[in-house]
Amino acid sequence: MPTPDDYFVILGELQSEFAAALKQADPDRPVPSCDDWSVGDLADHLAGVHHWAAAMARDEDAEALPVPLDLIATYEAQAAELRETLSGLGPDATGRILNGLTEDGRGPVSFWFRRQVHETLVHLWDIRSALGLSTPEATPELWADSADEVLTVMYPRQIALKRARKIVTRIELTATDTGHTWALGAPNAVQKVYVSGSARDLALLLWGRLSPRSAGLKVTGDSAALDEALTRAIVP
């Protein structure tokens, strides 16, 4: 897993890439991986998430942002606010983290270094895909970390908040490029399925960006049970 310093550098790079893609895009262009969102909706969302996460790290309530008059300027301002907040506080400070993870909703600010990297990485994939551009140049290890965050942070949080039912199928995932393995579901489940592919494709599968039938993934076992498991809200 990267260190907080590593995450901080990566966050800045991903934010710069998102802003660069945004500058090329028609704000009304559809983003197929985000239901009925446009590029403008996606940019507004990510700017808002950066702003909200910065407030959470400071242990404050986020003030509502005005409707953006300039999507690019607004995104860059909120991206800068997030970086300045994380840099100023440092990873060892205590702030608010996502509900369902701790009893009082607080934890180390290092949580946001990681969380905002993966929020930005997935949405960078969204905007680049919408523009017909290549996949973000993230390392396989970073994509593996993204998959790991879904399985060890986001999915347990969804269960704790009763937003999703526990998966009963035993699902085992293997990243063929990094060697990482993960499992979720009951160890002794009758229904079992095995999924292998690149760390990037596994992360995008878990985030609902790819289907199990995508070319880069190999599924063996009960594929119908896998389909059913992925309909559960394992991520927000």
Short mmCIF file of C-alpha atoms in Angstrom, two decimals:
data_model
loop_
_atom_site.label_atom_id
_atom_site.label_comp_id
_atom_site.label_asym_id
_atom_site.label_seq_id
_atom_site.Cartn_x
_atom_site.Cartn_y
_atom_site.Cartn_z
CA MET A 1 0.00 0.00 0.00
CA PRO A 2 1.34 3.49 -0.81
CA THR A 3 2.34 5.81 2.01
CA PRO A 4 0.37 9.03 2.67
CA ASP A 5 3.15 10.96 0.92
CA ASP A 6 2.79 8.67 -2.09
CA TYR A 7 -0.97 9.14 -2.14
CA PHE A 8 -0.58 12.92 -1.93
CA VAL A 9 1.67 13.00 -5.01
CA ILE A 10 -0.61 10.63 -6.91
CA LEU A 11 -3.68 12.69 -5.99
CA GLY A 12 -2.16 15.83 -7.48
CA GLU A 13 -1.23 13.98 -10.67
CA LEU A 14 -4.69 12.46 -11.09
CA GLN A 15 -6.40 15.78 -10.44
CA SER A 16 -4.21 17.43 -13.08
CA GLU A 17 -5.13 14.70 -15.57
CA PHE A 18 -8.82 15.12 -14.79
CA ALA A 19 -8.59 18.89 -15.33
CA ALA A 20 -6.73 18.33 -18.61
CA ALA A 21 -9.46 15.98 -19.85
CA LEU A 22 -12.14 18.41 -18.72
CA LYS A 23 -10.55 21.17 -20.79
CA GLN A 24 -10.96 19.00 -23.90
CA ALA A 25 -14.59 18.08 -23.28
CA ASP A 26 -17.98 19.45 -24.18
CA PRO A 27 -19.73 19.79 -20.80
CA ASP A 28 -22.88 18.27 -22.32
CA ARG A 29 -21.11 15.15 -23.57
CA PRO A 30 -22.64 12.01 -22.03
CA VAL A 31 -20.58 9.87 -19.66
CA PRO A 32 -21.87 6.34 -20.37
CA SER A 33 -20.29 4.79 -17.27
CA CYS A 34 -22.19 7.20 -14.98
CA ASP A 35 -25.80 6.51 -16.00
CA ASP A 36 -27.34 9.75 -17.27
CA TRP A 37 -24.54 12.10 -16.24
CA SER A 38 -22.84 14.52 -18.59
CA VAL A 39 -19.21 15.61 -18.37
CA GLY A 40 -20.45 18.73 -16.58
CA ASP A 41 -22.30 16.61 -14.02
CA LEU A 42 -19.21 14.49 -13.44
CA ALA A 43 -16.96 17.52 -12.97
CA ASP A 44 -19.47 19.13 -10.61
CA HIS A 45 -19.67 15.89 -8.62
CA LEU A 46 -15.92 15.43 -8.26
CA ALA A 47 -15.37 19.10 -7.33
CA GLY A 48 -18.08 18.71 -4.70
CA VAL A 49 -16.58 15.51 -3.33
CA HIS A 50 -13.15 17.14 -3.01
CA HIS A 51 -14.75 20.08 -1.17
CA TRP A 52 -16.74 17.78 1.11
CA ALA A 53 -13.76 15.53 1.87
CA ALA A 54 -11.64 18.57 2.79
CA ALA A 55 -14.32 19.66 5.28
CA MET A 56 -14.56 16.12 6.68
CA ALA A 57 -10.79 16.05 7.19
CA ARG A 58 -11.03 19.39 9.05
CA ASP A 59 -13.89 17.97 11.18
CA GLU A 60 -16.28 20.59 9.81
CA ASP A 61 -19.61 20.65 8.01
CA ALA A 62 -19.11 21.39 4.33
CA GLU A 63 -20.66 24.60 3.05
CA ALA A 64 -22.70 24.20 -0.12
CA LEU A 65 -20.88 25.24 -3.27
CA PRO A 66 -22.60 27.68 -5.64
CA VAL A 67 -23.64 26.47 -9.06
CA PRO A 68 -20.37 26.55 -11.03
CA LEU A 69 -20.12 29.24 -13.68
CA ASP A 70 -16.80 27.84 -14.88
CA LEU A 71 -16.48 24.07 -14.48
CA ILE A 72 -12.73 24.02 -14.98
CA ALA A 73 -11.98 26.86 -12.54
CA THR A 74 -14.35 25.37 -9.97
CA TYR A 75 -12.82 21.91 -10.25
CA GLU A 76 -9.26 23.21 -9.99
CA ALA A 77 -10.17 25.36 -6.96
CA GLN A 78 -11.72 22.46 -5.06
CA ALA A 79 -8.89 20.12 -6.03
CA ALA A 80 -6.44 22.69 -4.61
CA GLU A 81 -8.53 23.09 -1.45
CA LEU A 82 -8.36 19.35 -0.84
CA ARG A 83 -4.60 19.16 -1.35
CA GLU A 84 -3.98 22.22 0.85
CA THR A 85 -6.19 20.78 3.60
CA LEU A 86 -4.50 17.37 3.57
CA SER A 87 -1.04 18.92 3.45
CA GLY A 88 -1.84 21.32 6.28
CA LEU A 89 -3.36 18.70 8.58
CA GLY A 90 -1.07 15.78 7.81
CA PRO A 91 -2.11 12.12 7.83
CA ASP A 92 -1.90 11.68 11.61
CA ALA A 93 -4.50 14.34 12.43
CA THR A 94 -8.01 13.23 13.42
CA GLY A 95 -11.02 14.18 11.36
CA ARG A 96 -14.31 12.75 10.27
CA ILE A 97 -14.18 9.68 8.09
CA LEU A 98 -17.03 7.78 6.50
CA ASN A 99 -19.87 6.72 8.77
CA GLY A 100 -20.02 3.02 9.52
CA LEU A 101 -16.26 2.62 9.81
CA THR A 102 -15.76 3.84 13.38
CA GLU A 103 -18.06 4.16 16.38
CA ASP A 104 -17.88 7.95 16.54
CA GLY A 105 -17.32 8.62 12.84
CA ARG A 106 -13.77 9.86 13.37
CA GLY A 107 -10.41 8.56 12.36
CA PRO A 108 -7.03 9.48 10.91
CA VAL A 109 -6.93 11.99 8.08
CA SER A 110 -4.76 9.47 6.22
CA PHE A 111 -8.11 7.88 5.28
CA TRP A 112 -8.80 10.79 2.93
CA PHE A 113 -5.38 10.62 1.26
CA ARG A 114 -6.30 7.14 0.03
CA ARG A 115 -10.05 7.65 -0.49
CA GLN A 116 -9.67 10.72 -2.67
CA VAL A 117 -7.00 9.09 -4.82
CA HIS A 118 -9.38 6.30 -5.73
CA GLU A 119 -12.37 8.63 -6.12
CA THR A 120 -10.33 10.64 -8.60
CA LEU A 121 -8.86 7.60 -10.36
CA VAL A 122 -12.24 6.03 -11.11
CA HIS A 123 -13.75 9.32 -12.29
CA LEU A 124 -10.68 10.01 -14.41
CA TRP A 125 -11.38 6.67 -16.07
CA ASP A 126 -15.00 7.81 -16.56
CA ILE A 127 -14.14 11.07 -18.28
CA ARG A 128 -11.34 9.62 -20.41
CA SER A 129 -13.60 6.78 -21.52
CA ALA A 130 -16.35 9.25 -22.41
CA LEU A 131 -13.84 11.15 -24.58
CA GLY A 132 -12.55 7.99 -26.25
CA LEU A 133 -9.14 8.38 -24.62
CA SER A 134 -6.92 5.65 -23.24
CA THR A 135 -7.12 4.34 -19.70
CA PRO A 136 -5.38 6.52 -17.07
CA GLU A 137 -1.71 5.61 -16.76
CA ALA A 138 -1.95 4.30 -13.22
CA THR A 139 0.25 1.44 -12.05
CA PRO A 140 -1.22 -2.05 -11.61
CA GLU A 141 -0.41 -1.71 -7.91
CA LEU A 142 -2.58 1.41 -7.64
CA TRP A 143 -5.48 -0.36 -9.35
CA ALA A 144 -4.98 -3.28 -6.95
CA ASP A 145 -5.20 -0.82 -4.07
CA SER A 146 -8.44 0.49 -5.55
CA ALA A 147 -9.89 -3.03 -5.61
CA ASP A 148 -8.66 -3.60 -2.08
CA GLU A 149 -10.37 -0.42 -0.87
CA VAL A 150 -13.71 -1.60 -2.25
CA LEU A 151 -13.44 -4.97 -0.54
CA THR A 152 -11.99 -3.88 2.80
CA VAL A 153 -13.53 -0.41 3.25
CA MET A 154 -16.45 0.39 0.97
CA TYR A 155 -18.29 -2.95 1.01
CA PRO A 156 -18.04 -3.38 4.83
CA ARG A 157 -19.28 0.21 5.21
CA GLN A 158 -22.26 -0.49 2.96
CA ILE A 159 -23.11 -3.51 5.13
CA ALA A 160 -22.69 -1.54 8.37
CA LEU A 161 -25.02 1.18 7.09
CA LYS A 162 -27.53 -1.46 5.91
CA ARG A 163 -27.28 -0.21 2.35
CA ALA A 164 -26.46 -3.68 1.07
CA ARG A 165 -27.11 -7.27 2.05
CA LYS A 166 -24.14 -9.51 2.71
CA ILE A 167 -22.95 -11.52 -0.26
CA VAL A 168 -23.46 -15.23 0.36
CA THR A 169 -21.67 -16.46 -2.76
CA ARG A 170 -17.98 -17.17 -2.26
CA ILE A 171 -16.17 -14.91 -4.73
CA GLU A 172 -12.42 -15.21 -5.14
CA LEU A 173 -10.55 -12.65 -7.22
CA THR A 174 -7.00 -12.82 -8.55
CA ALA A 175 -5.09 -9.96 -10.12
CA THR A 176 -2.99 -11.63 -12.78
CA ASP A 177 -0.55 -8.73 -13.09
CA THR A 178 0.19 -8.10 -9.40
CA GLY A 179 -0.56 -11.46 -7.78
CA HIS A 180 -3.02 -9.94 -5.29
CA THR A 181 -5.90 -12.16 -4.22
CA TRP A 182 -9.10 -11.30 -2.40
CA ALA A 183 -12.19 -13.15 -1.30
CA LEU A 184 -15.61 -12.13 -0.12
CA GLY A 185 -18.69 -14.03 0.88
CA ALA A 186 -19.05 -17.06 3.12
CA PRO A 187 -15.97 -19.34 3.06
CA ASN A 188 -18.15 -22.48 3.02
CA ALA A 189 -20.73 -21.19 0.53
CA VAL A 190 -22.28 -23.68 -1.85
CA GLN A 191 -22.08 -21.18 -4.69
CA LYS A 192 -18.51 -20.35 -5.66
CA VAL A 193 -17.06 -18.27 -8.44
CA TYR A 194 -13.51 -17.33 -9.41
CA VAL A 195 -12.62 -14.15 -11.27
CA SER A 196 -9.20 -13.32 -12.65
CA GLY A 197 -7.88 -10.43 -14.68
CA SER A 198 -5.72 -7.36 -14.42
CA ALA A 199 -5.94 -5.34 -11.22
CA ARG A 200 -7.41 -2.50 -13.26
CA ASP A 201 -10.21 -4.65 -14.67
CA LEU A 202 -11.01 -6.14 -11.27
CA ALA A 203 -11.23 -2.66 -9.72
CA LEU A 204 -13.46 -1.43 -12.53
CA LEU A 205 -15.63 -4.53 -12.17
CA LEU A 206 -16.12 -3.85 -8.47
CA TRP A 207 -16.91 -0.19 -9.19
CA GLY A 208 -19.53 -1.23 -11.75
CA ARG A 209 -17.59 0.08 -14.74
CA LEU A 210 -17.04 -3.32 -16.38
CA SER A 211 -19.25 -6.37 -16.60
CA PRO A 212 -18.05 -9.90 -15.72
CA ARG A 213 -18.16 -10.64 -19.45
CA SER A 214 -15.58 -8.00 -20.32
CA ALA A 215 -12.79 -9.32 -22.52
CA GLY A 216 -10.06 -8.93 -19.91
CA LEU A 217 -11.79 -10.99 -17.24
CA LYS A 218 -12.01 -14.75 -16.83
CA VAL A 219 -14.90 -16.11 -14.78
CA THR A 220 -15.21 -19.73 -13.71
CA GLY A 221 -17.87 -21.22 -11.50
CA ASP A 222 -21.34 -19.87 -10.84
CA SER A 223 -21.47 -16.80 -13.09
CA ALA A 224 -25.16 -16.21 -12.35
CA ALA A 225 -24.35 -15.96 -8.64
CA LEU A 226 -21.62 -13.45 -9.47
CA ASP A 227 -24.07 -11.37 -11.47
CA GLU A 228 -26.48 -11.38 -8.54
CA ALA A 229 -23.77 -10.42 -6.05
CA LEU A 230 -22.71 -7.46 -8.18
CA THR A 231 -26.27 -6.10 -8.22
CA ARG A 232 -25.91 -5.48 -4.47
CA ALA A 233 -24.72 -2.01 -3.53
CA ILE A 234 -21.16 -2.95 -2.61
CA VAL A 235 -20.06 0.63 -3.30
CA PRO A 236 -22.00 3.88 -2.71
#
